[in-house]
Coordinates of C-alpha atoms in Angstrom, one line a residue:
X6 CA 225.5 -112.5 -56.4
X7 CA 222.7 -114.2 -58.3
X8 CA 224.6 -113.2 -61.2
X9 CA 227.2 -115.4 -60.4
X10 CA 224.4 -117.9 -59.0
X11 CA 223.0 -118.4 -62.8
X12 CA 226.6 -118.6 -64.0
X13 CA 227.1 -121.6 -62.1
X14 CA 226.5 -125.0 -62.9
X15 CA 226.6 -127.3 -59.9
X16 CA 224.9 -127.4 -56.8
X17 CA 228.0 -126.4 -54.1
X18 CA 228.3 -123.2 -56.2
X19 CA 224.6 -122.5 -56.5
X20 CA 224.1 -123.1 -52.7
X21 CA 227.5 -121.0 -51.8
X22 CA 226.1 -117.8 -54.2
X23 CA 222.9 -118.2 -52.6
X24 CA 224.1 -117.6 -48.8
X25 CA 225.5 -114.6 -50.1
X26 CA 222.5 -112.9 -51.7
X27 CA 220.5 -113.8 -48.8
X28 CA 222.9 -110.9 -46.9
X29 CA 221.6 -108.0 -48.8
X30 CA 217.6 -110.7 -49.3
X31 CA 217.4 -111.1 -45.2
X32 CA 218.4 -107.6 -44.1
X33 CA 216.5 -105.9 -46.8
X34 CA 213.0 -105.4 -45.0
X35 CA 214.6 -104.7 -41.8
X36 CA 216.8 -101.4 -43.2
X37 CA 213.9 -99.8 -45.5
X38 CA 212.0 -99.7 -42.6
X39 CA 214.7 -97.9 -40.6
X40 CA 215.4 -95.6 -43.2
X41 CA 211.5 -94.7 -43.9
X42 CA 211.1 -94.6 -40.0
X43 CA 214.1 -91.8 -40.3
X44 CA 212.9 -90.3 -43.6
X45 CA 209.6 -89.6 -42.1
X46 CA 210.6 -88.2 -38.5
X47 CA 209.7 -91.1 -36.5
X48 CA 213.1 -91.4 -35.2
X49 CA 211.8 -91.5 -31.4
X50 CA 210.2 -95.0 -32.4
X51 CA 213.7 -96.5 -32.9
X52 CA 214.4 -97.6 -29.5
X53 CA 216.8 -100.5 -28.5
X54 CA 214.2 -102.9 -28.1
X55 CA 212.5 -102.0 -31.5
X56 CA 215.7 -102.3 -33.3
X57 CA 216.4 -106.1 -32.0
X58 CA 212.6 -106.6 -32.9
X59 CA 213.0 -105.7 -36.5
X60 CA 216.2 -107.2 -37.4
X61 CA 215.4 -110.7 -35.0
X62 CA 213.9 -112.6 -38.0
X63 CA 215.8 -111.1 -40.8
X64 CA 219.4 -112.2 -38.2
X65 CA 217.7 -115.7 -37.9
X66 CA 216.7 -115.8 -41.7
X67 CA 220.3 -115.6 -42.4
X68 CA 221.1 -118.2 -39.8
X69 CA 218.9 -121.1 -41.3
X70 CA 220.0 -120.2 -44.7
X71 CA 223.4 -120.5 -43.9
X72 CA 222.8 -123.8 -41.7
X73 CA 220.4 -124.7 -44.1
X74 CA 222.7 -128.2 -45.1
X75 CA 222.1 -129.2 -41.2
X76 CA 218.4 -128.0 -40.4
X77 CA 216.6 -127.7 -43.6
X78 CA 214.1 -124.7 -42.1
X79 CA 214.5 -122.5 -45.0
X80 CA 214.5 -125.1 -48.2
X81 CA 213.1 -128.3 -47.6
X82 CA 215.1 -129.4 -50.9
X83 CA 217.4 -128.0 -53.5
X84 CA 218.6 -129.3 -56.4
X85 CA 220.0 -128.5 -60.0
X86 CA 217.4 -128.1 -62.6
X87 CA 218.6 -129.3 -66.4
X88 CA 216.0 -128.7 -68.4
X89 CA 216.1 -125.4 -69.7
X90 CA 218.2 -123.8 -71.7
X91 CA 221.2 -123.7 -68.9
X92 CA 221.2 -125.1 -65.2
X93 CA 219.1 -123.8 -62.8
X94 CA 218.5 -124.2 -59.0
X95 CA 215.4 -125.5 -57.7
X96 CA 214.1 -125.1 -54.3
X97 CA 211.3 -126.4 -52.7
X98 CA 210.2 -123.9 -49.6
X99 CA 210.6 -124.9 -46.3
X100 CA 208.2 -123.4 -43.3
X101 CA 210.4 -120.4 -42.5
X102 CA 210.9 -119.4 -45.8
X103 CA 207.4 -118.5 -45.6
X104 CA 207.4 -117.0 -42.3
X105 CA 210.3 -114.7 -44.1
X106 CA 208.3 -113.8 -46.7
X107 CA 205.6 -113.0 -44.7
X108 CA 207.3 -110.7 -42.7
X109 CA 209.1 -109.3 -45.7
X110 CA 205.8 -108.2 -47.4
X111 CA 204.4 -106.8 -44.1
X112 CA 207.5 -104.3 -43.5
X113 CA 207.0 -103.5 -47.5
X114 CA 203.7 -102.6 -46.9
X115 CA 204.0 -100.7 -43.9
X116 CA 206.3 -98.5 -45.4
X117 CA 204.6 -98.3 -48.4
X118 CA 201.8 -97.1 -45.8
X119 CA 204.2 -94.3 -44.5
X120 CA 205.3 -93.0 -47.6
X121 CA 201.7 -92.7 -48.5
X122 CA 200.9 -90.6 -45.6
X123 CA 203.8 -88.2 -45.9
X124 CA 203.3 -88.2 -49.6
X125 CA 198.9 -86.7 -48.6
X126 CA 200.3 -83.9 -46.3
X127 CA 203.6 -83.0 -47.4
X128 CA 204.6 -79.9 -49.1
X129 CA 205.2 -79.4 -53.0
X130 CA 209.0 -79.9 -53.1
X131 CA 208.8 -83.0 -50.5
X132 CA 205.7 -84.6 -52.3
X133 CA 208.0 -84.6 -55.5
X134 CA 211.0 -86.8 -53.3
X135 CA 208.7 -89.1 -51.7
X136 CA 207.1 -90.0 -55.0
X137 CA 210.2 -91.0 -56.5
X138 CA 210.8 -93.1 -53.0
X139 CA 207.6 -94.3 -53.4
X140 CA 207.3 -95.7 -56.6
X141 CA 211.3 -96.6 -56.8
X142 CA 209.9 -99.2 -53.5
X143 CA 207.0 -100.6 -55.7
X144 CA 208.8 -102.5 -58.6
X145 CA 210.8 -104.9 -56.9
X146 CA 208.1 -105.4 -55.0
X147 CA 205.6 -106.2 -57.8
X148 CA 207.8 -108.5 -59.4
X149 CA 208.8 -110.1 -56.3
X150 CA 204.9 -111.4 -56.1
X151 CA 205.1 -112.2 -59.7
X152 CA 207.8 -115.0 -58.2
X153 CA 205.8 -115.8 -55.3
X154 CA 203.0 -116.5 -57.7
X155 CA 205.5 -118.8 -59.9
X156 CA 205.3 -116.7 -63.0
X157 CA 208.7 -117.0 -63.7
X158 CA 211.2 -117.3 -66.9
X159 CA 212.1 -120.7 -67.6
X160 CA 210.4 -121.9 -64.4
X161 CA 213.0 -120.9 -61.5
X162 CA 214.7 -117.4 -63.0
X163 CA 213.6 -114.7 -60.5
X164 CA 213.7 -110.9 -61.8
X165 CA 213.6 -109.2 -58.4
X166 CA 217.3 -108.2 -58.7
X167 CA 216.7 -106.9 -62.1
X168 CA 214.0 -104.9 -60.8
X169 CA 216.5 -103.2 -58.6
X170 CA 217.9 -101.6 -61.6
X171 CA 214.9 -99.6 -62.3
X172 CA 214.5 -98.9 -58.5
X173 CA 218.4 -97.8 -58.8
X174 CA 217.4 -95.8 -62.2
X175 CA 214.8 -93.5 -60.5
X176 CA 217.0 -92.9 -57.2
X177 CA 219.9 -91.5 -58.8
X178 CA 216.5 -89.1 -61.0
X179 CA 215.3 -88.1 -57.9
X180 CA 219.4 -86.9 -56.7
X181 CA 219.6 -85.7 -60.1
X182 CA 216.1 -83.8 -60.3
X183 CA 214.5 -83.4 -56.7
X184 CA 217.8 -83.1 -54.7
X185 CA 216.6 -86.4 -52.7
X186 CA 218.1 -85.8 -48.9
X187 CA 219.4 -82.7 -49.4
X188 CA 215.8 -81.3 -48.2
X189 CA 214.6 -83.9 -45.6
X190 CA 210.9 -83.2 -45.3
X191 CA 211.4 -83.4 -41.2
X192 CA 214.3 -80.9 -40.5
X193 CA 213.6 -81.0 -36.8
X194 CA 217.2 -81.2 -35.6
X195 CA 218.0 -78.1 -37.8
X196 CA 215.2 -75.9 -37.5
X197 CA 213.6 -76.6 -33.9
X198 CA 216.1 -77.8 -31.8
X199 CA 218.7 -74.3 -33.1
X200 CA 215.5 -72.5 -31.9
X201 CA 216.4 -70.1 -28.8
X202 CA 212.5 -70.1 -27.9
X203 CA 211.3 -73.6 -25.9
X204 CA 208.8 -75.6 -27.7
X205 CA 206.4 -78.0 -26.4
X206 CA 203.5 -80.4 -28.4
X207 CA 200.9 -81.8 -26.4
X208 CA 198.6 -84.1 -27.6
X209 CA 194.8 -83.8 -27.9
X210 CA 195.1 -84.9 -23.7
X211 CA 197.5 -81.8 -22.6
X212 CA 200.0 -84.9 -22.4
X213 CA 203.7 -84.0 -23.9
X214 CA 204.3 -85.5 -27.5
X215 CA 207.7 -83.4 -28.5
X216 CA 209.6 -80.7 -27.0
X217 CA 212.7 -79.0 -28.2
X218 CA 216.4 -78.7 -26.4
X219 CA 215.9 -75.1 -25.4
X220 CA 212.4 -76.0 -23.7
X221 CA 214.8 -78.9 -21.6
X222 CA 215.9 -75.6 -18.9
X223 CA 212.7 -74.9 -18.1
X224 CA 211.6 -78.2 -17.0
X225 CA 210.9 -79.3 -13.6
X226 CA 213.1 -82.8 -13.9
X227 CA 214.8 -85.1 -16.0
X228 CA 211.3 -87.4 -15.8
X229 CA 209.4 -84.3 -17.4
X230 CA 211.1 -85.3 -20.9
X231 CA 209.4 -88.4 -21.0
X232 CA 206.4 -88.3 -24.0
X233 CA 202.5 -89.0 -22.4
X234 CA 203.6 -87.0 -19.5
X235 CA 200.8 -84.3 -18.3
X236 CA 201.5 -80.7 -19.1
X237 CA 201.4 -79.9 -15.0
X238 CA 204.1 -82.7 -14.3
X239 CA 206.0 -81.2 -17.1
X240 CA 206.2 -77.6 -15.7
X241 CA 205.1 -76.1 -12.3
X242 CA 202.7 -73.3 -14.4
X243 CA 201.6 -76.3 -16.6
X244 CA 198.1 -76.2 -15.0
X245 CA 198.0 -72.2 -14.9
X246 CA 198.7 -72.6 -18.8
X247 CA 196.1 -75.4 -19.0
X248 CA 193.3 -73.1 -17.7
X249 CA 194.0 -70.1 -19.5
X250 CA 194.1 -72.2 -22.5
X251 CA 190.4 -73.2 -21.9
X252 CA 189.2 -70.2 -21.1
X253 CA 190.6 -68.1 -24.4
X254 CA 190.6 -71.4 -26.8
X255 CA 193.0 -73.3 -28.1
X256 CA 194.8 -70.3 -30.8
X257 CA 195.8 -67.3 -29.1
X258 CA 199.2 -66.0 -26.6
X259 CA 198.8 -66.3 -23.4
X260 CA 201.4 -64.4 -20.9
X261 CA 202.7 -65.7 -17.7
X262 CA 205.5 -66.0 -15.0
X263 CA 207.7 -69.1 -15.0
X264 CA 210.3 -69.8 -12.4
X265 CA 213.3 -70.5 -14.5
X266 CA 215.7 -71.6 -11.6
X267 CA 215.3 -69.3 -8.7
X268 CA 214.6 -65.9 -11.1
X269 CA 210.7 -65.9 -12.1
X270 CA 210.2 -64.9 -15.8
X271 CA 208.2 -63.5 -18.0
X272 CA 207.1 -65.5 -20.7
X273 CA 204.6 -65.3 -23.7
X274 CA 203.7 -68.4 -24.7
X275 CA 202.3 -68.5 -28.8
X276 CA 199.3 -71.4 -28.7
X277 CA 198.8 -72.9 -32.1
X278 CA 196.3 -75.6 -32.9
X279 CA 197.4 -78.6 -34.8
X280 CA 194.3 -80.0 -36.8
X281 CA 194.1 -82.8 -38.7
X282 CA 192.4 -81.8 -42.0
X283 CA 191.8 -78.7 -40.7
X284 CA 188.5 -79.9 -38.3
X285 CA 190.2 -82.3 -36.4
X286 CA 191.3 -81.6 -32.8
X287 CA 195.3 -83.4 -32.5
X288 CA 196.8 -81.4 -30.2
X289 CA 198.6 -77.9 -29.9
X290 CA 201.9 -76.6 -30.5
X291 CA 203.1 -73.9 -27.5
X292 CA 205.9 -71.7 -28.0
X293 CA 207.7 -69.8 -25.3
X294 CA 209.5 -66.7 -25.6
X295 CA 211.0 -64.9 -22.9
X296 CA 209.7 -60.9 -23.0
X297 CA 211.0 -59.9 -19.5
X298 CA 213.4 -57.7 -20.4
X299 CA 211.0 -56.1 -23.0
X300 CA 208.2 -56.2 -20.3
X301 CA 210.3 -54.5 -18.2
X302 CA 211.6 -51.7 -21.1
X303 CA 207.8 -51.4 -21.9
X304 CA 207.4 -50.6 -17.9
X305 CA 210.7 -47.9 -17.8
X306 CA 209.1 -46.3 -20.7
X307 CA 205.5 -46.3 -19.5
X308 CA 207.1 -44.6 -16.2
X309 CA 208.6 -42.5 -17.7
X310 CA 205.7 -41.3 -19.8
X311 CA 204.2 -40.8 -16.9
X312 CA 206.4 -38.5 -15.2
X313 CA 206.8 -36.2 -18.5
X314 CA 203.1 -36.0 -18.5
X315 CA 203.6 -35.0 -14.4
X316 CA 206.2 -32.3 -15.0
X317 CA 204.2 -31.2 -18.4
X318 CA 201.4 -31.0 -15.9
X319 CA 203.5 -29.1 -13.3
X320 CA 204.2 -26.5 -15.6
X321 CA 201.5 -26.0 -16.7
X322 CA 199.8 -25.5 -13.1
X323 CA 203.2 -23.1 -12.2
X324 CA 202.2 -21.1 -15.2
X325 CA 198.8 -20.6 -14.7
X326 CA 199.4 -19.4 -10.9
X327 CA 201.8 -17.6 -12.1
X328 CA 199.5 -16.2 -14.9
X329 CA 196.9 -15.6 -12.3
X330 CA 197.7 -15.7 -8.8
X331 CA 200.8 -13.6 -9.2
X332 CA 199.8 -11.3 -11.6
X333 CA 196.3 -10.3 -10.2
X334 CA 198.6 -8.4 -7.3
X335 CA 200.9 -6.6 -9.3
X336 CA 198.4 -5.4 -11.3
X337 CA 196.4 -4.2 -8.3
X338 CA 199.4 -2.3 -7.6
X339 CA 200.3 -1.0 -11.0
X340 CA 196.9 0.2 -11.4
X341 CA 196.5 2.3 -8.3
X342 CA 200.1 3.8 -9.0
X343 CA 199.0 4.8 -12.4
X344 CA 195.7 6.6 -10.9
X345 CA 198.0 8.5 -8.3
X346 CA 200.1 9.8 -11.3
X347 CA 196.9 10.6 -13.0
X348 CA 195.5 12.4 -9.9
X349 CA 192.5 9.9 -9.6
X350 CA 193.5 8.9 -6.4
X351 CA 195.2 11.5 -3.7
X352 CA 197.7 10.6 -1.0
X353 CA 195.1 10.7 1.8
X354 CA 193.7 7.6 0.0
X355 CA 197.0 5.8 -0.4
X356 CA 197.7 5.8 3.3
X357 CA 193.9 4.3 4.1
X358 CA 195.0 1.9 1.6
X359 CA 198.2 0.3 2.9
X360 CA 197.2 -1.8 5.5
X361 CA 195.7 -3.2 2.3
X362 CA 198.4 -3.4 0.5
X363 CA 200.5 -4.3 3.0
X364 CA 198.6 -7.9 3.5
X365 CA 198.7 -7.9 -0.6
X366 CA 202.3 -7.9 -0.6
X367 CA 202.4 -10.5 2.2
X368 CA 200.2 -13.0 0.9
X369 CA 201.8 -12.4 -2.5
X370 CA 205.0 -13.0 -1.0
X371 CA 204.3 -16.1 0.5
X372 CA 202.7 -17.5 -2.4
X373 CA 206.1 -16.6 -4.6
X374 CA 208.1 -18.3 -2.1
X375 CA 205.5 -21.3 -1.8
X376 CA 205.4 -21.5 -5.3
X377 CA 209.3 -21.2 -5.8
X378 CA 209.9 -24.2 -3.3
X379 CA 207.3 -25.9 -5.1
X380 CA 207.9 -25.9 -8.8
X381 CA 212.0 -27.0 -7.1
X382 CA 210.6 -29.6 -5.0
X383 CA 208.5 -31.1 -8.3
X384 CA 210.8 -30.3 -11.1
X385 CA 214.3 -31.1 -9.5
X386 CA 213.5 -32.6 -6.2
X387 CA 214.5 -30.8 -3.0
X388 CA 217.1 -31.9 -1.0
X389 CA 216.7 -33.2 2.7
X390 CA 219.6 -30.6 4.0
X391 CA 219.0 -32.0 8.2
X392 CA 220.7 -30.5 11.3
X393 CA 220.0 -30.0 14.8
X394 CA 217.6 -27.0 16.0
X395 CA 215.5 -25.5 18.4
X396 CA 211.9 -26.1 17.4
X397 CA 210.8 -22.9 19.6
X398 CA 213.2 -20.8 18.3
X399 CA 211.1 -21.5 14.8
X400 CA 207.5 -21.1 15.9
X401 CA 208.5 -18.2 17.4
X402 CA 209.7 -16.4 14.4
X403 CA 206.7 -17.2 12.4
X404 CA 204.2 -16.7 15.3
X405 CA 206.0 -12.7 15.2
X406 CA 205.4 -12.9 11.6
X407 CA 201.9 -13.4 11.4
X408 CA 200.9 -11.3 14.7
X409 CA 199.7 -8.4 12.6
X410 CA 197.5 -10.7 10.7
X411 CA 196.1 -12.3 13.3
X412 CA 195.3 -9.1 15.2
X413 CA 193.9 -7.7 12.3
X414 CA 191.5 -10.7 12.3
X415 CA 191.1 -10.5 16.3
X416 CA 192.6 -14.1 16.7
X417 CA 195.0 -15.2 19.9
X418 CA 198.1 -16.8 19.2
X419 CA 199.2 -19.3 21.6
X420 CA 202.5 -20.8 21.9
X421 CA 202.7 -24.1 24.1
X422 CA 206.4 -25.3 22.7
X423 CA 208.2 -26.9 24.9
X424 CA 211.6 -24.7 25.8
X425 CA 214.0 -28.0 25.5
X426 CA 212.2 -29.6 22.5
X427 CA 215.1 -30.4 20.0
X428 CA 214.6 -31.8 16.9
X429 CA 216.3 -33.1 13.5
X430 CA 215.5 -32.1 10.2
X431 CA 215.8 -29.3 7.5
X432 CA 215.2 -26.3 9.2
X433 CA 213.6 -24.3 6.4
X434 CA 211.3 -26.8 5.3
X435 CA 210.3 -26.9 8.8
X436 CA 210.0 -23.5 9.1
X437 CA 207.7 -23.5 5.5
X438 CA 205.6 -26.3 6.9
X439 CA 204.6 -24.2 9.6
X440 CA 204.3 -20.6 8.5
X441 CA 202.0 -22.5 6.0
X442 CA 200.2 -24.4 8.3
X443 CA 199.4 -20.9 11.1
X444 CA 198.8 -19.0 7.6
X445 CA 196.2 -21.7 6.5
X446 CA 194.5 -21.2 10.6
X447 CA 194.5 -17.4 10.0
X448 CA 192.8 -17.6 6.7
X449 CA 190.0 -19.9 7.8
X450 CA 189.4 -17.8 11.6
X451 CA 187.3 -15.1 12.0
X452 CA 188.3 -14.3 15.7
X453 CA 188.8 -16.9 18.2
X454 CA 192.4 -18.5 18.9
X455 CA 195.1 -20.4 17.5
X456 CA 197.4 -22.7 19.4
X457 CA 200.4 -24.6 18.4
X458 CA 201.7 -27.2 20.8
X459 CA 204.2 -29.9 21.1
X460 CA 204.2 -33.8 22.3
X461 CA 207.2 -36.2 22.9
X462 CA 205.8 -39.3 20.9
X463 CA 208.7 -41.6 21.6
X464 CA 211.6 -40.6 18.9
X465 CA 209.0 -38.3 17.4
X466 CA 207.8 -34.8 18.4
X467 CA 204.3 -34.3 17.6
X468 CA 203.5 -30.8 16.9
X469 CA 199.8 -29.2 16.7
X470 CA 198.6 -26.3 15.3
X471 CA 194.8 -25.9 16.6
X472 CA 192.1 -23.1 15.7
X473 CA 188.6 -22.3 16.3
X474 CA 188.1 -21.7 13.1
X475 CA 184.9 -22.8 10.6
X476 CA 186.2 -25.9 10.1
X477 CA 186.3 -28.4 7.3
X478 CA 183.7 -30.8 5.8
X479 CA 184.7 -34.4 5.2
X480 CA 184.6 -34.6 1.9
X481 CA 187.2 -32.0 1.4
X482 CA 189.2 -32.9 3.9
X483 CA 189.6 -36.2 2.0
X484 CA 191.0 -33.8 -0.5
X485 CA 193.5 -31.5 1.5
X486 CA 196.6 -34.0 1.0
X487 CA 195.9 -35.8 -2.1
X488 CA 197.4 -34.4 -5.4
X489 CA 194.5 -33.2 -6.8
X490 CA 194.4 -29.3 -6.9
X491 CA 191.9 -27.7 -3.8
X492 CA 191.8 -24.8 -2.3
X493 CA 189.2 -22.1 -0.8
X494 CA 188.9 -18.4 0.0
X495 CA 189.1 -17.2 3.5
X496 CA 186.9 -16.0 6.0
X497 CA 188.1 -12.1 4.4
X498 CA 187.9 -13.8 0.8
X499 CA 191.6 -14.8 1.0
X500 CA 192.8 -16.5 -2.1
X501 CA 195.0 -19.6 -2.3
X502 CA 196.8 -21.9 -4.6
X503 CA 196.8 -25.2 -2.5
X504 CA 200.3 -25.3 -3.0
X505 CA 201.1 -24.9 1.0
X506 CA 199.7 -27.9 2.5
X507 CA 201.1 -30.2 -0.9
X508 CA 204.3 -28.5 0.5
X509 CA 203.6 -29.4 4.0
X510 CA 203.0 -32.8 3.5
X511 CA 206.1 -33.8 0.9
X512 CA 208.5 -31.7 3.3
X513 CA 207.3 -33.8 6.5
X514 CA 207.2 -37.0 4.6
X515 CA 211.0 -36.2 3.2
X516 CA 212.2 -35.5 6.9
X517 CA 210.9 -38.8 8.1
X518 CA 207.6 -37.7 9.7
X519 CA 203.6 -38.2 8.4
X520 CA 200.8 -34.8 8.5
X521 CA 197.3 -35.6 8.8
X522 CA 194.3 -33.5 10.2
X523 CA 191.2 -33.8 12.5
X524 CA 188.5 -31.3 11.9
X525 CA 184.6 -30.2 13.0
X526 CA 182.6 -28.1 10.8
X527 CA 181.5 -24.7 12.9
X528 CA 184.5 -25.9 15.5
X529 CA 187.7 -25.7 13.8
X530 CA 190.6 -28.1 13.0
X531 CA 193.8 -29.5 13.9
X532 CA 196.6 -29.9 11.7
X533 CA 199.6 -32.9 13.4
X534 CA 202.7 -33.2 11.8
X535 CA 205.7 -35.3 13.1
X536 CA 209.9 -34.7 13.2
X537 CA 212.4 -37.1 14.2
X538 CA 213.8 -36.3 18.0
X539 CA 217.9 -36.9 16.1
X540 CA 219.2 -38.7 13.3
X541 CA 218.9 -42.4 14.4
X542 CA 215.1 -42.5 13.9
X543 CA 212.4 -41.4 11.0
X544 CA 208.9 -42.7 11.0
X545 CA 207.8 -44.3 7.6
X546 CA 204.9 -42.8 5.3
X547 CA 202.3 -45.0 7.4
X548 CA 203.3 -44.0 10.4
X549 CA 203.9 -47.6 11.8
X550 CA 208.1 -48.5 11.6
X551 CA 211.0 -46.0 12.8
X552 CA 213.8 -46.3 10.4
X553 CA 217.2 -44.3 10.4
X554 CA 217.0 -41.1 8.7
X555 CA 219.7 -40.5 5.8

């Protein structure tokens, strides 16, 4: 256009020329400073009502050039100048032409300021495109003052359009050399918003300055989006997060629980510090990943290390009885057979010894069968087989079993069972958890009596096995039903495993009842157990809520 403007020789052509360059002259400030705000990630900054204020005066530049003829704002006067070597125009400046070219040369400037900044910070490959911006923005604008400041060709010629050509030269380098857009220096839309993990940047005042599209679903509202609000408007953990954050520093991960909807997560948030200059304070970048499900793997496989160190530990503890406790017997036996053979021992002396051997057997007996539910009950779990039975009917079979014993011993068996009592449960493991229990009050008596009685506690029968035994101190008794390994030898240096009460107390808890003890040192000691009355009811593991028994 101001091609054709110097092409023309009278006024009406000049003037007509003139409104048209002033299209592309008015606008110009306004749309490098929307492309720079772009080109330098400050898109958030191009709201509605900044728009409207930086294309008002370029919009009303254009009007008073075009009404120019009726107003005069712009040029006070225009007029064809003859004296050089073709016609010129000549203008003299009205007040907003200055108040146009003042706001042109503060937009210039401003985003020569911009370019500048991104140009300090900005990585190799961008530093190389905003150079070519940079100094592609500078020569019009040099030789734009040069016409301000009347040094000028022939007096009116101005060279800004020209200059445009050089401008235009190192654009289409930078295309050529730099690939200019292809690698925007802010790829936000690409890179953080396609992230799966939320981010969040807070200022140097825990107040929101960004935040990514995934971050959006864990927000408390709509409102939270808004930039300067606090982090603890922003989410409901904000001001767990803000105290951890003082307390470990500003770079480290933090781990909490965030309600995403109604399900509570886990989330490890990633804390990075963004300094300016590296000393700096300006805020901090938070990145949060959801690790429930990995929590929860790292959980499953903690448990189950657990349990194979349990069931390595099991077998290792049924092995050693078995290496032990078992074997000690049998080799009592095989021993004194191999002297009879020999003639060591003669058959007078076998006979005094089988009361001996006879208990041997017993005990060892026991213990296999002890040890047999035991190493079941641990290694594939036992299962809860409950019917319907006569609890006398069961004491009485073991009190017949361990009669001998006791009179050996010179200890009194008492039965106080009710006749009608009834109960429901496995019948075996309540016939285990009693022989164990009457042959734990036999080991422990020297003499004296042992009574076993029965309570009707509601839906429960309480049954109690009571001797006059030596009793137990109370720091082992703290011992008796945790898992830890104790036992003691008898009052006629019976050995044990502590295998029968563990049994006694995981058979009663799996048939809906609790075992606990009372005991006096030099008095004896009581062992209670419970057992659901029928199916309907069981008592929980504290002894506090019946539930039904399946």
């Amino acid at each position: 256009a101001y091609g054709f403007e110097l092409a023309t020789i009278t006024l009406e052509d000049m003037l007509f020329w003139i409104r048209l360059e002033y299209l592309g002259i008015s606008l110009l400030p306004a749309f490098w400073m929307v492309f720079l705000l772009k080109f330098t990630g400050r898109e958030k900054w191009l709201t509605p009502r900044n728009i409207i204020f930086i294309f008002f005066i370029p919009v009303l530049t254009l009007f008073f050039v075009w009404t120019n003829h009726i107003f005069h704002f712009h040029y006070k006067s225009v007029k064809v100048n003859t004296e050089g070597p073709f016609p010129l125009l000549e203008i003299e400046p009205g007040f907003w032409y200055w108040i146009h070219t003042t706001l042109f040369y503060l937009l210039i400037l401003w985003g020569i300021y911009l370019l500048a900044v991104k140009l300090k910070g900005a990585d190799p490959i961008f530093k190389k495109q905003n150079s070519v911006i940079l100094l592609a923005s500078l020569f019009p604008w040099m030789v734009n003052v040069m016409y301000i400041m009347d040094i000028r060709p022939f007096g009116h010629i101005d060279l800004t359009p020209y200059a445009f050509i050089i401008t235009a030269l190192l654009i289409a380098i930078g295309l050529i050399r730099y690939k200019l857009f292809d690698i925007v220096p802010v790829a936000r839309e690409k890179v953080i918003e396609a992230m799966r993990d939320g981010v969040i940047v807070l200022d140097s005042r825990y107040r929101l300055a960004d935040l990514n599209r995934a971050m959006k679903t864990w927000l408390k509202s709509e409102d939270s989006h808004k930039v300067g609000t606090p982090l603890e408007k922003v989410l409901q953990e904000g001001n767990t997060i803000r105290d951890l954050l003082k307390n470990k520093g500003n770079t480290s991960n933090i781990e909490i629980a965030i309600k995403k909807g109604e399900i509570e997560r886990i989330v490890q948030v990633d804390v990075t510090s963004l300094n300016e200059k590296n000393t700096v304070y300006n805020g901090l970048l938070l990145i949060f990943r959801d690790v429930t499900e990995r929590r929860q793997a790292e959980k499953q496989l903690q448990k189950q290390s657990e349990e194979l160190k349990e069931l390595n530990r099991v077998k290792d503890r049924m092995f050693s009885i078995i290496a032990h406790d078992l074997r000690s017997p049998f080799a009592t036996l095989t021993g004194l057979f191999d002297a009879y053979e020999m003639g060591a021992v003669q058959t007078e002396d076998i006979i005094n010894l089988l009361p001996v051997l006879s208990r041997n057997v017993r005990d060892t007996s026991g213990l296999l069968e002890n040890l047999l539910h035991w190493s079941k009950s641990q290694l594939q779990g036992e299962v809860v087989d409950a019917e319907d039975f006569e609890l006398k009917e069961v004491v009485f079979e073991k009190l017949k079993f361990f009669e001998k014993r006791a009179e050996e011993k010179g200890i009194e068996l008492i039965d106080r069972i009710d006749d009608d009592i009834t109960v429901y449960a496995d019948k075996n493991m309540i016939s285990l958890v009693i022989r164990n229990l009457l042959a734990n009050a036999i080991k422990f008596c020297d003499g004296g009596t042992i009574t076993i009685t029965s309570t009707i506690k509601g839906n429960l029968i309480e049954v109690c096995i009571t001797d006059t035994g030596i009793g137990i101190n109370k720091e082992n008794q703290a011992k008796i039903f945790s898992n830890q390994s104790y036992t003691t030898t008898g009052t006629d240096n019976e050995q044990g495993t502590g295998l029968g009460l563990q049994l006694c107390q995981d058979f009663v808890k799996k048939n809906g009842g609790k075992i606990w003890l009372k005991s006096t040192v030099g008095e004896g000691s009581s062992f209670y157990f419970t057992i659901p009355r029928d199916q309907s009811f069981s008592e929980t593991e504290e002894g506090i809520l019946a539930t039904p028994l399946t």
